[in-house]
Short mmCIF file of C-alpha atoms and ligand atoms in Angstrom, two decimals:
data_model
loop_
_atom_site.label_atom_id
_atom_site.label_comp_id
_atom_site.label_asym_id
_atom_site.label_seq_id
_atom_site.Cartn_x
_atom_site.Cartn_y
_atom_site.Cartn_z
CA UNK A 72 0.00 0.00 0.00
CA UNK A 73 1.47 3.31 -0.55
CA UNK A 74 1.69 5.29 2.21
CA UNK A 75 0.37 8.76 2.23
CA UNK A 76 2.77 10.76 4.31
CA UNK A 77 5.36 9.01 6.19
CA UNK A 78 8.96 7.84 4.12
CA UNK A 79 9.63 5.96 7.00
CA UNK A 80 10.98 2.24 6.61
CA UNK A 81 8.25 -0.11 8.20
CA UNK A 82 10.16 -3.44 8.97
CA UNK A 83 8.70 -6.12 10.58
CA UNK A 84 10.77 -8.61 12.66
CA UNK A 85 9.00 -11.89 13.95
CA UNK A 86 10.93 -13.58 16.60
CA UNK A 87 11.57 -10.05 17.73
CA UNK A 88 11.21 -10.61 21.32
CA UNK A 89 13.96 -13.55 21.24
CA UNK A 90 17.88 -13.21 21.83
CA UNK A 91 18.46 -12.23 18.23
CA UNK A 92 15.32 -10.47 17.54
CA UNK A 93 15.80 -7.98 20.26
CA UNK A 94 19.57 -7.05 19.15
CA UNK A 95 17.85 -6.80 15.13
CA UNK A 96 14.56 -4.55 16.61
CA UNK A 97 17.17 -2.23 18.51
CA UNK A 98 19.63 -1.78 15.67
CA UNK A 99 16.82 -1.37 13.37
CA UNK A 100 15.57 1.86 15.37
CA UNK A 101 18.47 3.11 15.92
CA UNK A 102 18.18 3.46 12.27
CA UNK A 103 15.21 5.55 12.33
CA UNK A 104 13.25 2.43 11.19
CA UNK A 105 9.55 1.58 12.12
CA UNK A 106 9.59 -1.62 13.75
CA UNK A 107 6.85 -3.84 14.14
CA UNK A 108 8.18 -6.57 16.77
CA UNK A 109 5.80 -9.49 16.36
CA UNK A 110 6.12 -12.75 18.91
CA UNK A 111 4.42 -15.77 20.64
CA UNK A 112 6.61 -15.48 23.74
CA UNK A 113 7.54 -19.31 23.37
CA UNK A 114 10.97 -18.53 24.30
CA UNK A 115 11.45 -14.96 24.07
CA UNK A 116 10.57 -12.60 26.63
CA UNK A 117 9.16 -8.64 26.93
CA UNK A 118 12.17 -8.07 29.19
CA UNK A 119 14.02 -8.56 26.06
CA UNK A 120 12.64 -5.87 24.88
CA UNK A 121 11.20 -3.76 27.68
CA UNK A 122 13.49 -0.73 26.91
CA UNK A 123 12.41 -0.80 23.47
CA UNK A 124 8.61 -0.27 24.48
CA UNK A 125 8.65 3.65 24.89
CA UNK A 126 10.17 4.03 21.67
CA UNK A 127 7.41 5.68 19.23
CA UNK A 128 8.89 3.65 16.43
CA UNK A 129 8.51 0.30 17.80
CA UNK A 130 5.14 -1.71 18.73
CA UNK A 131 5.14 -5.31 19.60
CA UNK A 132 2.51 -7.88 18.71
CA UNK A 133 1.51 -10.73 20.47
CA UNK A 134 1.17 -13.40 17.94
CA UNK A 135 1.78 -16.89 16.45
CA UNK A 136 3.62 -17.22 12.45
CA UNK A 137 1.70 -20.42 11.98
CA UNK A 138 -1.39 -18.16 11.90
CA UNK A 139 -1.77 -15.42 8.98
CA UNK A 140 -0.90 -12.36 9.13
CA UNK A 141 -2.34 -8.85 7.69
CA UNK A 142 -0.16 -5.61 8.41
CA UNK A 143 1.61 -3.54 5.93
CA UNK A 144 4.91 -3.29 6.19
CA UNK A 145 8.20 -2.99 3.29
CA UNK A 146 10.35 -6.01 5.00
CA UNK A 147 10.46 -8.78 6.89
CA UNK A 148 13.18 -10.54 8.93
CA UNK A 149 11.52 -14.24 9.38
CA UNK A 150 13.09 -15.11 12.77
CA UNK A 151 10.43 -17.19 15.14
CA UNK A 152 11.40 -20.02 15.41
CA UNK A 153 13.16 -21.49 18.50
CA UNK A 154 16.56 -22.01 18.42
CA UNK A 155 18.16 -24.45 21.40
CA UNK A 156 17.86 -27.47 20.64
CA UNK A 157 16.07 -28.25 24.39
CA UNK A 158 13.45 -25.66 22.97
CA UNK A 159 12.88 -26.62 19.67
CA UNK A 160 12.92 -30.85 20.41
CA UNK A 161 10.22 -29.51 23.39
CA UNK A 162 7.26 -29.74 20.80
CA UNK A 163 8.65 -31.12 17.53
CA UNK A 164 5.57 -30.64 16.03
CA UNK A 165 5.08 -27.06 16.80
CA UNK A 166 8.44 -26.58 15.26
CA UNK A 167 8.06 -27.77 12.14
CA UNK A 168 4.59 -26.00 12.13
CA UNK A 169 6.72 -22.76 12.98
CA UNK A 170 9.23 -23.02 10.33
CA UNK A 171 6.95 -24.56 7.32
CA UNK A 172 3.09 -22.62 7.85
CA UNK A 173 5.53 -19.71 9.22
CA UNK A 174 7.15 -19.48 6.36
CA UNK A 175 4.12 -19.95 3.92
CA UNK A 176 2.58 -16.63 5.95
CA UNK A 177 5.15 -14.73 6.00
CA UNK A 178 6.12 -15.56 2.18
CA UNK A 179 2.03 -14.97 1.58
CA UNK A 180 2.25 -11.47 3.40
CA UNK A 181 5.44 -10.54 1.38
CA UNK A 182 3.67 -11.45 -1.56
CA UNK A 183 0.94 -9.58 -1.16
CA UNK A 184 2.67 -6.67 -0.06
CA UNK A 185 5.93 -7.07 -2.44
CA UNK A 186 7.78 -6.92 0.51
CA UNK A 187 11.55 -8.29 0.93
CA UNK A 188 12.03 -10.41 2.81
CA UNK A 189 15.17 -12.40 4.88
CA UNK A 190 14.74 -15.76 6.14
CA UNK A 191 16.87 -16.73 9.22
CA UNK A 192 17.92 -20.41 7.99
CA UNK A 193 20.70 -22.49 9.89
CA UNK A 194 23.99 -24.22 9.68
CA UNK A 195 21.54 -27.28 10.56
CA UNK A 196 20.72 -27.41 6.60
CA UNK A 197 24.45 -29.04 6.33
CA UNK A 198 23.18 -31.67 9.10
CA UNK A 199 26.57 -33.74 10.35
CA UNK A 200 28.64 -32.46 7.62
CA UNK A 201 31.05 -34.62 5.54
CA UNK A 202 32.60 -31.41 3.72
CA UNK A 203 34.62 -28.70 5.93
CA UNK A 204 34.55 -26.02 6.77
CA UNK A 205 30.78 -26.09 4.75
CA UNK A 206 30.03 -24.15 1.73
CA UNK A 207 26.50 -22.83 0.16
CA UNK A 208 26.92 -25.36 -2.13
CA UNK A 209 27.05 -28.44 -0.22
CA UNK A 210 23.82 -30.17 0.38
CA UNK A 211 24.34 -31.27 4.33
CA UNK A 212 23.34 -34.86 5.64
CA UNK A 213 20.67 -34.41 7.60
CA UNK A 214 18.49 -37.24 9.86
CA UNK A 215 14.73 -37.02 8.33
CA UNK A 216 13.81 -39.01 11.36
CA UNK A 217 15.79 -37.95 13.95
CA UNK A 218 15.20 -35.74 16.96
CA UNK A 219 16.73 -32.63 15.37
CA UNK A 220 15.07 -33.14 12.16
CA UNK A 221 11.66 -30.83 13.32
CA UNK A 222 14.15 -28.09 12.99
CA UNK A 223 16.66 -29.12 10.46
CA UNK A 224 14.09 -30.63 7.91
CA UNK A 225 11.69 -27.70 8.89
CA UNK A 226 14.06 -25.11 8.10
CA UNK A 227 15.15 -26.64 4.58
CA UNK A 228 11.56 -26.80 3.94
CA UNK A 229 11.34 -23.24 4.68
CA UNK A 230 14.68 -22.56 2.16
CA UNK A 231 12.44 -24.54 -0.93
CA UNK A 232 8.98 -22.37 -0.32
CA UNK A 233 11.87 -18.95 0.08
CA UNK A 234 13.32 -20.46 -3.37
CA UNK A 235 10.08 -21.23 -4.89
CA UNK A 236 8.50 -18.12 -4.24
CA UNK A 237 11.49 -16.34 -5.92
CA UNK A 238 11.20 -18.64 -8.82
CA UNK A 239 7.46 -18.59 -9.18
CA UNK A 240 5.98 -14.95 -8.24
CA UNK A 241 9.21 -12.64 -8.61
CA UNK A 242 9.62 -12.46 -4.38
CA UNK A 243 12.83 -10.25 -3.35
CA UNK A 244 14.06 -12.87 -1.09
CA UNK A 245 17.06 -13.50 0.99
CA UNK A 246 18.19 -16.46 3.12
CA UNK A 247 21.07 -16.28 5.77
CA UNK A 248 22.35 -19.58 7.31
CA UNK A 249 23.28 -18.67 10.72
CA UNK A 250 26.41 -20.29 12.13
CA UNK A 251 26.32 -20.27 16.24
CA UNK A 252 25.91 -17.15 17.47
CA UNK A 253 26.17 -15.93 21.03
CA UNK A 254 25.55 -12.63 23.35
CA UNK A 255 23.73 -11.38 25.77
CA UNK A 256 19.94 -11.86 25.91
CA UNK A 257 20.53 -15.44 25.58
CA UNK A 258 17.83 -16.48 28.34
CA UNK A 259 19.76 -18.43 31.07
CA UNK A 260 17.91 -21.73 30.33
CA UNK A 261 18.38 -21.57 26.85
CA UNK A 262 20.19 -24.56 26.99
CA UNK A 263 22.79 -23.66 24.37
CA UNK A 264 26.54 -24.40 24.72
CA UNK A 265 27.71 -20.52 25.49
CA UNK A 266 24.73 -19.67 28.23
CA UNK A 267 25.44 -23.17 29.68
CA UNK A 268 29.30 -23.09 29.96
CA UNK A 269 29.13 -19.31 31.63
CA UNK A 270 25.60 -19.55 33.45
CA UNK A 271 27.37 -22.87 35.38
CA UNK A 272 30.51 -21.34 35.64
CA UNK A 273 29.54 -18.28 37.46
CA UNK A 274 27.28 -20.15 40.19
CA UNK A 275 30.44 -22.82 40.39
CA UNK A 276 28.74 -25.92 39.36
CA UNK A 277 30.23 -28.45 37.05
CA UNK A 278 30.32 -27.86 33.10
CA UNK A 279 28.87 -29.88 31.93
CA UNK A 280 30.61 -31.28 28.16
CA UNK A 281 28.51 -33.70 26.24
CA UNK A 282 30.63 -36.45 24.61
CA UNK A 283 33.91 -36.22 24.72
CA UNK A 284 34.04 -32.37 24.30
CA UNK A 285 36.12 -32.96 20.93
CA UNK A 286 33.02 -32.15 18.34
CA UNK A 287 33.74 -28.18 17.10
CA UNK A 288 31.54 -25.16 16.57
CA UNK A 289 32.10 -21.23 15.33
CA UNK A 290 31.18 -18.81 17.48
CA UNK A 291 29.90 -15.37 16.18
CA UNK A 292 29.76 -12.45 18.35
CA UNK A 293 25.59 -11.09 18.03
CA UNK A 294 26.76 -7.58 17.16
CA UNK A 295 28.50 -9.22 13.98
CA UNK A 296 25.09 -11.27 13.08
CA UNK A 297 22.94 -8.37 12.81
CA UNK A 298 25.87 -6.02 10.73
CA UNK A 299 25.38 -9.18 8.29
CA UNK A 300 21.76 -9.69 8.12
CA UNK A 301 21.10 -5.75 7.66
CA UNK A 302 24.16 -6.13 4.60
CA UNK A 303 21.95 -9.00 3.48
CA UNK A 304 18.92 -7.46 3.50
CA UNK A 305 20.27 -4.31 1.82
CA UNK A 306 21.78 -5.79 -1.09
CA UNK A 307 21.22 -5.81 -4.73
CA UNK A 308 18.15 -8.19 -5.10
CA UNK A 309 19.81 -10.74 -7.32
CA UNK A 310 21.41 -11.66 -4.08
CA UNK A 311 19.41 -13.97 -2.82
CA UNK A 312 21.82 -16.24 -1.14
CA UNK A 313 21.49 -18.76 0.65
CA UNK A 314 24.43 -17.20 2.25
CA UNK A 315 26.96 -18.66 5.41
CA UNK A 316 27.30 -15.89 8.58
CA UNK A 317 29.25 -16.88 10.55
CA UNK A 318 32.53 -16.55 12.39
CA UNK A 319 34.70 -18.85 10.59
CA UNK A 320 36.96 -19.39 13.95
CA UNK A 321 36.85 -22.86 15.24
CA UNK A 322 36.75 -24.75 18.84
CA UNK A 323 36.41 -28.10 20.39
CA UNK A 324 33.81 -27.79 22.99
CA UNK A 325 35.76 -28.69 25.64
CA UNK A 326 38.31 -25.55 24.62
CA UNK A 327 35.20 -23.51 25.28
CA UNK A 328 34.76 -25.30 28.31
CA UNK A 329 38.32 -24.14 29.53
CA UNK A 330 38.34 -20.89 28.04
CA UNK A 331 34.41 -20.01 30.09
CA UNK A 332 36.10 -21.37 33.38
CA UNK A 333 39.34 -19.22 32.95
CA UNK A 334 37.44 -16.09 32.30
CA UNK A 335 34.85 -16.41 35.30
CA UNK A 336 37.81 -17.68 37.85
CA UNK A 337 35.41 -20.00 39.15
CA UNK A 338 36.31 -23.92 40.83
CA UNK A 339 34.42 -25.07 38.32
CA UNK A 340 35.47 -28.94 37.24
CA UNK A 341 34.35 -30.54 33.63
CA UNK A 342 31.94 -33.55 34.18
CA UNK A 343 30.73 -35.66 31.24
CA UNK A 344 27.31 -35.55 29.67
CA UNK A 345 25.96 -38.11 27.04
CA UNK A 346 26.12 -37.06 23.17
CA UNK A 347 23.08 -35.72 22.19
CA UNK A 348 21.61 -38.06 19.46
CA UNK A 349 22.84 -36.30 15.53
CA UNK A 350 24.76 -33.95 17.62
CA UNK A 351 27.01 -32.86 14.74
CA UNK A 352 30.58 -33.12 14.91
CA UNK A 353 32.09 -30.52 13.24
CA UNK A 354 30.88 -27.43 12.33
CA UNK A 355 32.50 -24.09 10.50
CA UNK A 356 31.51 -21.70 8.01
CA UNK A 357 33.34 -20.95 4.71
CA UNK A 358 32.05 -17.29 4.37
CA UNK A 359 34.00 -16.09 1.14
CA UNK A 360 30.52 -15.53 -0.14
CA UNK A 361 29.55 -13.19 2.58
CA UNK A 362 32.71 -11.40 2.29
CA UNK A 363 32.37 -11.05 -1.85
CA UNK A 364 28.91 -10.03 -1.88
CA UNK A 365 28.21 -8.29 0.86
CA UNK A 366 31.72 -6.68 2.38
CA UNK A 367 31.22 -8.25 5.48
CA UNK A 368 32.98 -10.67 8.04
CA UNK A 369 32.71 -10.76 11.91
CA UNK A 370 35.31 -8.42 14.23
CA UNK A 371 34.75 -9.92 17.19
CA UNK A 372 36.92 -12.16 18.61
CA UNK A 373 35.32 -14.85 20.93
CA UNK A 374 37.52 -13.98 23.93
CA UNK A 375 36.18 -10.14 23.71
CA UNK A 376 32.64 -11.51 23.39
CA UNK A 377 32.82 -14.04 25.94
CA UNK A 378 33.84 -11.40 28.39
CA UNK A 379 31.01 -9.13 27.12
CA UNK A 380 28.03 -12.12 27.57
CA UNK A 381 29.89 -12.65 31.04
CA UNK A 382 28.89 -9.44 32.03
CA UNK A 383 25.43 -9.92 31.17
CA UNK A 384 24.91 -13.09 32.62
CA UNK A 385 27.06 -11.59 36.04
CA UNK A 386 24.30 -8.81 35.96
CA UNK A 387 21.10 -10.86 35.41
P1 NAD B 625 15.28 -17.50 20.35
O1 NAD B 625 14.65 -18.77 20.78
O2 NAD B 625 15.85 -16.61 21.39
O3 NAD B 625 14.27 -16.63 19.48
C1 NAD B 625 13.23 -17.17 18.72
C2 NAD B 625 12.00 -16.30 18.92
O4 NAD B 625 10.93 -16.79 18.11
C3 NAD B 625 11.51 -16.32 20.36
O5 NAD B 625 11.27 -15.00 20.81
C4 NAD B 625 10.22 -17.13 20.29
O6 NAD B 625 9.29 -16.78 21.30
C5 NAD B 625 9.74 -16.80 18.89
N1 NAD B 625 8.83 -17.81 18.33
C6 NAD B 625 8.98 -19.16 18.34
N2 NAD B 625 7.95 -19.74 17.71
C7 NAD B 625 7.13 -18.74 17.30
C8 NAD B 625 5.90 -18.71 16.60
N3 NAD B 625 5.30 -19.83 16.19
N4 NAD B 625 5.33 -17.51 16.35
C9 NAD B 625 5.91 -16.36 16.78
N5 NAD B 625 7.08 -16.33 17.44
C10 NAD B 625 7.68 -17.51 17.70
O7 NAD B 625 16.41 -17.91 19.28
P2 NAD B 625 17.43 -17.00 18.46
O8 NAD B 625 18.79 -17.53 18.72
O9 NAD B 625 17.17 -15.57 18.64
O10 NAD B 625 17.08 -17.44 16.97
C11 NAD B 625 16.35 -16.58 16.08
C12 NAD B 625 16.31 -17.22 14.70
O11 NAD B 625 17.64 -17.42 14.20
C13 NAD B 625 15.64 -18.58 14.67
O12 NAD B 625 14.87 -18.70 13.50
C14 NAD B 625 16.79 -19.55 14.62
O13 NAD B 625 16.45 -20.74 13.98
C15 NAD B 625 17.82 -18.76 13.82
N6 NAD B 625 19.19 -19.22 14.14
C16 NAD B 625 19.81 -18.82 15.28
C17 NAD B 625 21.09 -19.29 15.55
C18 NAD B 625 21.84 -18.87 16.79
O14 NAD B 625 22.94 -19.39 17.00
N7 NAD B 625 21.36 -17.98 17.62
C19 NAD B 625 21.73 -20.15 14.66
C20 NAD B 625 21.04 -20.55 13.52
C21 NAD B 625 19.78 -20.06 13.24
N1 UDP B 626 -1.14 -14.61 4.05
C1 UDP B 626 -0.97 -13.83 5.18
N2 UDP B 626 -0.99 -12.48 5.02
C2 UDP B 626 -1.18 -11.86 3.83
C3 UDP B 626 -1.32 -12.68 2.69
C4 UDP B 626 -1.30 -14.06 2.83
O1 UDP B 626 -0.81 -14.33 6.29
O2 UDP B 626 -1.15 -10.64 3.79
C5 UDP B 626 -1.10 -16.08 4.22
C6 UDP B 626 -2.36 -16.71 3.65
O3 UDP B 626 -3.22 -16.98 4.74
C7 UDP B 626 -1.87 -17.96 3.00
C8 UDP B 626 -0.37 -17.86 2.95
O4 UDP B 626 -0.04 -16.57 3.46
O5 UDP B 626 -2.18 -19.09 3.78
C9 UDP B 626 0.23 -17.99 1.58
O6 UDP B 626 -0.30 -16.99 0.75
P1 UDP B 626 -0.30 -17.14 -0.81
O7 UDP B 626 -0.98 -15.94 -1.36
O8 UDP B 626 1.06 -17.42 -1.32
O9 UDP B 626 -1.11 -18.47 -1.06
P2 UDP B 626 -2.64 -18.77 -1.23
O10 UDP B 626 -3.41 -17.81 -0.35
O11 UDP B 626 -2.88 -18.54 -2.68
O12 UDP B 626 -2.76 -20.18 -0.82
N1 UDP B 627 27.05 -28.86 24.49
C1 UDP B 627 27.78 -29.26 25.61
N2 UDP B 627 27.30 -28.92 26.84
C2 UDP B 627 26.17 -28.20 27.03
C3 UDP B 627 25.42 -27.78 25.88
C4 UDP B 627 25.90 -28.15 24.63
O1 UDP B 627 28.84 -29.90 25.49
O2 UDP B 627 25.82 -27.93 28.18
C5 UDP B 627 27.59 -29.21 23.15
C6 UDP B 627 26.58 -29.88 22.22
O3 UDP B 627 26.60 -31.28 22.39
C7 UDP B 627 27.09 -29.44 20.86
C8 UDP B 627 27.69 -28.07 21.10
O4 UDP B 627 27.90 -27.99 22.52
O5 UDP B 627 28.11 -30.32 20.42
C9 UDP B 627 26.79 -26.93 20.66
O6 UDP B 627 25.50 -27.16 21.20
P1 UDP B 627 24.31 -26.11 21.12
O7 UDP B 627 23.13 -26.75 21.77
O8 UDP B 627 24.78 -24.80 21.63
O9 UDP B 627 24.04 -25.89 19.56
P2 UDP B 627 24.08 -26.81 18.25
O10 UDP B 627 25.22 -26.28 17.47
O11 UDP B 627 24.27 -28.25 18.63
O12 UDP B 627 22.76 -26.56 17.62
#
């Protein structure tokens, strides 16, 4: 619809009341950017946001993706969807429902509105990878069965109907497969590796390292995240990706482990934990795509942005 008097970008962010939601929504005003926040609360959380609710830019929505959606807006950052694996294996169902009748609304809405809009896909698409560090072009190996497949399979589902709609109707599209990413906001029961490692690390308790801490991730400072998804979703439109952010940096697990306990001074020891079932091995992004197309590759180092989510966590 065009709009009568305001010039105004109206951006609407779902999964805005989650950890990375809440960094995008405050970048985005800080922009001078209308920002329509829309969330279910499954596992975000209005203190995520509550300094954000004065603004006169921003307005947050209660609502559920899997349900359609009529507002006008000129983009869309597709982010609900939980992330941790404890959250999104909590109600495998409602996950897949979330990525896969999410994405059909939100593609629907774009549609209608000739919106762009950025999907926020996953490292998970390259399952337990045989190729490393992965590239765009590799297909992954994911588990269709599995317990992590709600969330892998949903979010390659979610890619096709993105790809689809680009092929079929014309949609400005453009998917980001997130590698790791850490900060503060995380919510302290997230469940994730970083929260975990530096929530039980403060209080003392045992860290607790599934397997035998060997399998490797890349960890990406938030700040970095949202520099590339606003790159992404300012670029030409013929970039479409799917494109890797990430930090390309790796560790074993149980390096994190020692780093955490280092950096809070804590007695901390390491116990085991069983393997989760499909927990991948290795995982690390090849991001020469990101830094071709889109001038952009991550600044902060993980020992700066460890101490930065300790500080958080130390003050929540
Ligand atoms: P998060 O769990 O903190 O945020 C997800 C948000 O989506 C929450 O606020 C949640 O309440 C909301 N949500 C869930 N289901 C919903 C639904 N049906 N309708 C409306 N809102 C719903 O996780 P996050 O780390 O901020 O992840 C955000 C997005 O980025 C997710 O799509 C996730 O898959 C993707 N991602 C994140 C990472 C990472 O390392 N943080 C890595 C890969 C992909
Ligand atoms: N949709 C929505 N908001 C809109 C337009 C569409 O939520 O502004 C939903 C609509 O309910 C539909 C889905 O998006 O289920 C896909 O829309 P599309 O137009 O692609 O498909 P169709 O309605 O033709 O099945
Ligand atoms: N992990 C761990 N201890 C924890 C939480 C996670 O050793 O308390 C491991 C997990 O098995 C995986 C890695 O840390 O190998 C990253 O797990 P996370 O749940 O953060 O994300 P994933 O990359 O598996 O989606």
């Amino acid at each position: 619809m065009t709009r009568l008097y305001d010039s105004q970008k109206r951006i609407l962010v779902t999964g805005g009341a989650g950890f990375l939601g809440s960094h995008l929504c405050e970048r985005l005003l800080g922009e001078g950017h209308d920002v329509l926040c829309l969330d279910n609360l499954f596992t975000g959380t209005k203190r995520n946001i509550a300094h954000l609710l004065g603004h006169p830019s921003f307005e947050f929505l209660r609502h559920d993706v899997t349900f359609p959606l009529f507002v006008e807006v000129d983009e869309i950052y597709n982010l609900a969807c939980p992330a941790s694996p404890v959250h999104y294996q909590h109600d495998p169902i409602q996950t897949t429902k979330t990525s896969v009748h999410g994405a059909i609304n939100m593609l629907g809405l774009a549609k209608r509105l000739r919106a762009k809009i950025l999907q926020a896909s996953t490292s998970e698409i390259y399952g337990d990878p045989e190729v490393h560090p992965q590239t765009e072009e590799y297909w992954g190996r994911v588990n269709p069965i599995g317990p992590r497949s709600c969330y892998d399979e949903g979010k390659r589902c979610a890619e096709t109907l993105f790809f689809d709609y680009r092929r079929q109707l014309g949609l400005s599209i453009k998917v980001a497969r997130i590698f790791n990413t850490y900060g503060p906001r995380m919510h302290r029961a997230d469940g994730r590796v970083v929260s975990n490692f530096i929530v039980q690390g403060l209080a003392g308790e045992p860290i607790t390292l599934y397997g035998d801490g060997e399998q490797s991730r890349s960890f990406c400072y938030v700040d970095d995240l949202i520099d590339g998804f606003i790159r992404l979703m300012d670029s030409p439109d013929e970039v479409t990706g799917p494109i890797n952010l990430g930090n390309p940096v790796e560790f074993t697990m149980r390096q994190l482990a020692e780093m955490v306990i280092a950096k809070v001074g804590g007695s901390s020891k390491l116990v085991h934990a069983p393997l989760p079932i499909d927990d991948p091995r290795q995982r690390q992004p090849n991001i020469d795509k990101a830094r071709a197309l889109l001038g952009w590759e991550p600044k902060v180092a993980l020992a700066d942005g460890l101490d930065r989510t300790i500080d958080y966590f130390r003050g929540t």
